């Protein structure tokens, strides 16, 4: 069985501030981990993925995430938030046949 | 490439009516998925198909049926719609089960 917990359903930051979105997972097999972003009235788009290569993964739009096996975490960060980053973010874990998604974190960016 | 397409975009049903949501992908992907998205509950997997000719239940399959018509198409059927099925439905596909998924634009379904 696999599961994902996203800590904080809403995160608010000021433009230019650090973005940190937290994700913890559980998996019975070595995990494949993903972060997706969803803009209003759209489907999800891939931000980045971890597939057991480098533990620090760089994605699109300046986002990155670090896989920490000892903490079973895969937190998403961006050094400087932009207004266009306001969206809902989902962490997901794959067991090789299907993915399980977290409940999502809504990111608000204040001017 | 159109990616993943879904029809219809919006639908209103009365309780007890039936309908089929259509999904197609043009990326030659093996795996396809149906999710529902409800506020505060993330995406919940309804059914998935790891390859043409196979389908498996996900987390919330009750009240739904699926058909993997061919490699491109994966449809979701509601035989007797209920208000609890009011949701946004997303279809997705991936090359294989462990790969990133590509999502369609969604279908907003309201059951009165």
mmCIF file of N, CA and C in Angstrom, chain A residues 32 34 36 38 41-46 49 88 90 94 96-99 101-104, chain B residues 31 33 35 37 40-43 45 48 90 96-105 108:
data_model
loop_
_atom_site.group_PDB
_atom_site.id
_atom_site.type_symbol
_atom_site.label_atom_id
_atom_site.label_comp_id
_atom_site.label_asym_id
_atom_site.label_seq_id
_atom_site.Cartn_x
_atom_site.Cartn_y
_atom_site.Cartn_z
ATOM 1 N N UNK A 32 8.570 5.952 -6.841
ATOM 2 C CA UNK A 32 8.692 7.007 -7.821
ATOM 3 C C UNK A 32 7.799 8.136 -7.287
ATOM 4 N N UNK A 34 6.357 12.289 -7.534
ATOM 5 C CA UNK A 34 6.031 13.347 -8.490
ATOM 6 C C UNK A 34 5.442 14.560 -7.764
ATOM 7 N N UNK A 36 2.909 17.692 -9.124
ATOM 8 C CA UNK A 36 2.115 18.237 -10.216
ATOM 9 C C UNK A 36 1.551 19.587 -9.775
ATOM 10 N N UNK A 38 -1.705 22.386 -10.648
ATOM 11 C CA UNK A 38 -3.004 22.549 -11.299
ATOM 12 C C UNK A 38 -3.418 24.007 -11.220
ATOM 13 N N UNK A 41 -9.369 25.501 -13.330
ATOM 14 C CA UNK A 41 -10.131 24.962 -14.463
ATOM 15 C C UNK A 41 -9.259 24.247 -15.492
ATOM 16 N N UNK A 42 -8.156 23.668 -15.029
ATOM 17 C CA UNK A 42 -7.288 22.902 -15.918
ATOM 18 C C UNK A 42 -6.960 21.549 -15.303
ATOM 19 N N UNK A 43 -6.396 20.675 -16.114
ATOM 20 C CA UNK A 43 -5.878 19.422 -15.601
ATOM 21 C C UNK A 43 -4.528 19.632 -14.942
ATOM 22 N N UNK A 44 -3.976 18.542 -14.376
ATOM 23 C CA UNK A 44 -2.686 18.636 -13.717
ATOM 24 C C UNK A 44 -1.551 18.586 -14.739
ATOM 25 N N UNK A 45 -0.449 19.274 -14.392
ATOM 26 C CA UNK A 45 0.748 19.258 -15.232
ATOM 27 C C UNK A 45 1.936 18.851 -14.363
ATOM 28 N N UNK A 46 2.848 18.088 -14.937
ATOM 29 C CA UNK A 46 4.015 17.643 -14.186
ATOM 30 C C UNK A 46 4.977 18.795 -13.929
ATOM 31 N N UNK A 49 9.876 15.002 -11.231
ATOM 32 C CA UNK A 49 9.709 13.621 -10.781
ATOM 33 C C UNK A 49 11.021 13.069 -10.245
ATOM 34 N N UNK A 88 -2.701 25.145 -7.303
ATOM 35 C CA UNK A 88 -2.771 24.025 -6.374
ATOM 36 C C UNK A 88 -1.701 23.016 -6.763
ATOM 37 N N UNK A 90 0.106 19.183 -6.112
ATOM 38 C CA UNK A 90 -0.162 17.823 -5.670
ATOM 39 C C UNK A 90 1.122 17.004 -5.687
ATOM 40 N N UNK A 94 4.123 6.589 -6.901
ATOM 41 C CA UNK A 94 3.735 5.505 -7.806
ATOM 42 C C UNK A 94 4.295 4.182 -7.316
ATOM 43 N N UNK A 96 4.432 1.610 -9.430
ATOM 44 C CA UNK A 96 4.746 1.014 -10.728
ATOM 45 C C UNK A 96 3.504 0.690 -11.556
ATOM 46 N N UNK A 97 2.326 0.636 -10.946
ATOM 47 C CA UNK A 97 1.128 0.393 -11.752
ATOM 48 C C UNK A 97 0.173 1.574 -11.746
ATOM 49 N N UNK A 98 0.187 2.350 -10.662
ATOM 50 C CA UNK A 98 -0.708 3.494 -10.534
ATOM 51 C C UNK A 98 -0.123 4.440 -9.515
ATOM 52 N N UNK A 99 -0.648 5.672 -9.520
ATOM 53 C CA UNK A 99 -0.191 6.697 -8.587
ATOM 54 C C UNK A 99 -1.258 6.995 -7.548
ATOM 55 N N UNK A 101 -2.345 10.175 -5.060
ATOM 56 C CA UNK A 101 -2.133 11.617 -4.921
ATOM 57 C C UNK A 101 -2.451 12.084 -3.508
ATOM 58 N N UNK A 102 -1.739 13.125 -3.070
ATOM 59 C CA UNK A 102 -2.081 13.803 -1.841
ATOM 60 C C UNK A 102 -3.312 14.673 -2.048
ATOM 61 N N UNK A 103 -3.781 15.282 -0.951
ATOM 62 C CA UNK A 103 -5.005 16.082 -1.012
ATOM 63 C C UNK A 103 -4.773 17.462 -1.615
ATOM 64 N N UNK A 104 -3.527 17.825 -1.846
ATOM 65 C CA UNK A 104 -3.237 19.093 -2.492
ATOM 66 C C UNK A 104 -2.936 20.222 -1.515
ATOM 67 N N UNK B 31 -0.873 2.968 -20.379
ATOM 68 C CA UNK B 31 -1.718 3.054 -19.189
ATOM 69 C C UNK B 31 -2.645 4.250 -19.267
ATOM 70 N N UNK B 33 -6.141 6.193 -17.013
ATOM 71 C CA UNK B 33 -6.712 6.322 -15.668
ATOM 72 C C UNK B 33 -7.945 7.232 -15.692
ATOM 73 N N UNK B 35 -9.982 9.589 -12.770
ATOM 74 C CA UNK B 35 -10.005 10.135 -11.428
ATOM 75 C C UNK B 35 -11.236 11.003 -11.258
ATOM 76 N N UNK B 37 -12.207 14.463 -8.806
ATOM 77 C CA UNK B 37 -11.614 15.468 -7.933
ATOM 78 C C UNK B 37 -12.719 16.213 -7.213
ATOM 79 N N UNK B 40 -10.883 19.537 -1.449
ATOM 80 C CA UNK B 40 -10.228 19.072 -0.233
ATOM 81 C C UNK B 40 -9.884 17.601 -0.200
ATOM 82 N N UNK B 41 -10.182 16.880 -1.293
ATOM 83 C CA UNK B 41 -9.950 15.425 -1.282
ATOM 84 C C UNK B 41 -8.957 14.990 -2.341
ATOM 85 N N UNK B 42 -8.303 15.920 -2.990
ATOM 86 C CA UNK B 42 -7.316 15.549 -3.983
ATOM 87 C C UNK B 42 -7.945 14.804 -5.142
ATOM 88 N N UNK B 43 -7.149 13.949 -5.758
ATOM 89 C CA UNK B 43 -7.631 13.112 -6.852
ATOM 90 C C UNK B 43 -7.793 11.688 -6.334
ATOM 91 N N UNK B 45 -8.609 7.771 -7.466
ATOM 92 C CA UNK B 45 -8.613 6.900 -8.638
ATOM 93 C C UNK B 45 -9.881 6.067 -8.664
ATOM 94 N N UNK B 48 -8.409 2.090 -13.521
ATOM 95 C CA UNK B 48 -7.277 2.280 -14.400
ATOM 96 C C UNK B 48 -7.108 1.072 -15.314
ATOM 97 N N UNK B 90 -11.339 13.566 -14.289
ATOM 98 C CA UNK B 90 -10.142 13.690 -15.114
ATOM 99 C C UNK B 90 -9.724 12.331 -15.642
ATOM 100 N N UNK B 96 3.902 4.009 -19.037
ATOM 101 C CA UNK B 96 3.781 2.843 -18.175
ATOM 102 C C UNK B 96 3.345 3.326 -16.800
ATOM 103 N N UNK B 97 3.026 2.393 -15.913
ATOM 104 C CA UNK B 97 2.460 2.757 -14.622
ATOM 105 C C UNK B 97 3.350 3.627 -13.759
ATOM 106 N N UNK B 98 4.658 3.518 -13.914
ATOM 107 C CA UNK B 98 5.548 4.283 -13.056
ATOM 108 C C UNK B 98 5.889 5.659 -13.611
ATOM 109 N N UNK B 99 5.406 5.958 -14.810
ATOM 110 C CA UNK B 99 5.776 7.218 -15.468
ATOM 111 C C UNK B 99 4.835 8.354 -15.105
ATOM 112 N N UNK B 100 5.262 9.572 -15.457
ATOM 113 C CA UNK B 100 4.399 10.725 -15.216
ATOM 114 C C UNK B 100 3.128 10.606 -16.042
ATOM 115 N N UNK B 101 2.073 11.172 -15.476
ATOM 116 C CA UNK B 101 0.786 11.103 -16.139
ATOM 117 C C UNK B 101 0.476 12.428 -16.830
ATOM 118 N N UNK B 102 -0.200 12.299 -17.948
ATOM 119 C CA UNK B 102 -0.658 13.450 -18.712
ATOM 120 C C UNK B 102 -2.177 13.504 -18.575
ATOM 121 N N UNK B 103 -2.672 14.671 -18.212
ATOM 122 C CA UNK B 103 -4.078 14.817 -17.865
ATOM 123 C C UNK B 103 -4.868 15.530 -18.956
ATOM 124 N N UNK B 104 -6.122 15.129 -19.077
ATOM 125 C CA UNK B 104 -7.060 15.856 -19.912
ATOM 126 C C UNK B 104 -7.572 17.084 -19.172
ATOM 127 N N UNK B 105 -8.416 17.894 -19.846
ATOM 128 C CA UNK B 105 -8.907 19.144 -19.260
ATOM 129 C C UNK B 105 -10.027 18.948 -18.246
ATOM 130 N N UNK B 108 -16.799 18.516 -15.982
ATOM 131 C CA UNK B 108 -17.535 18.931 -14.782
ATOM 132 C C UNK B 108 -18.937 18.342 -14.854
#
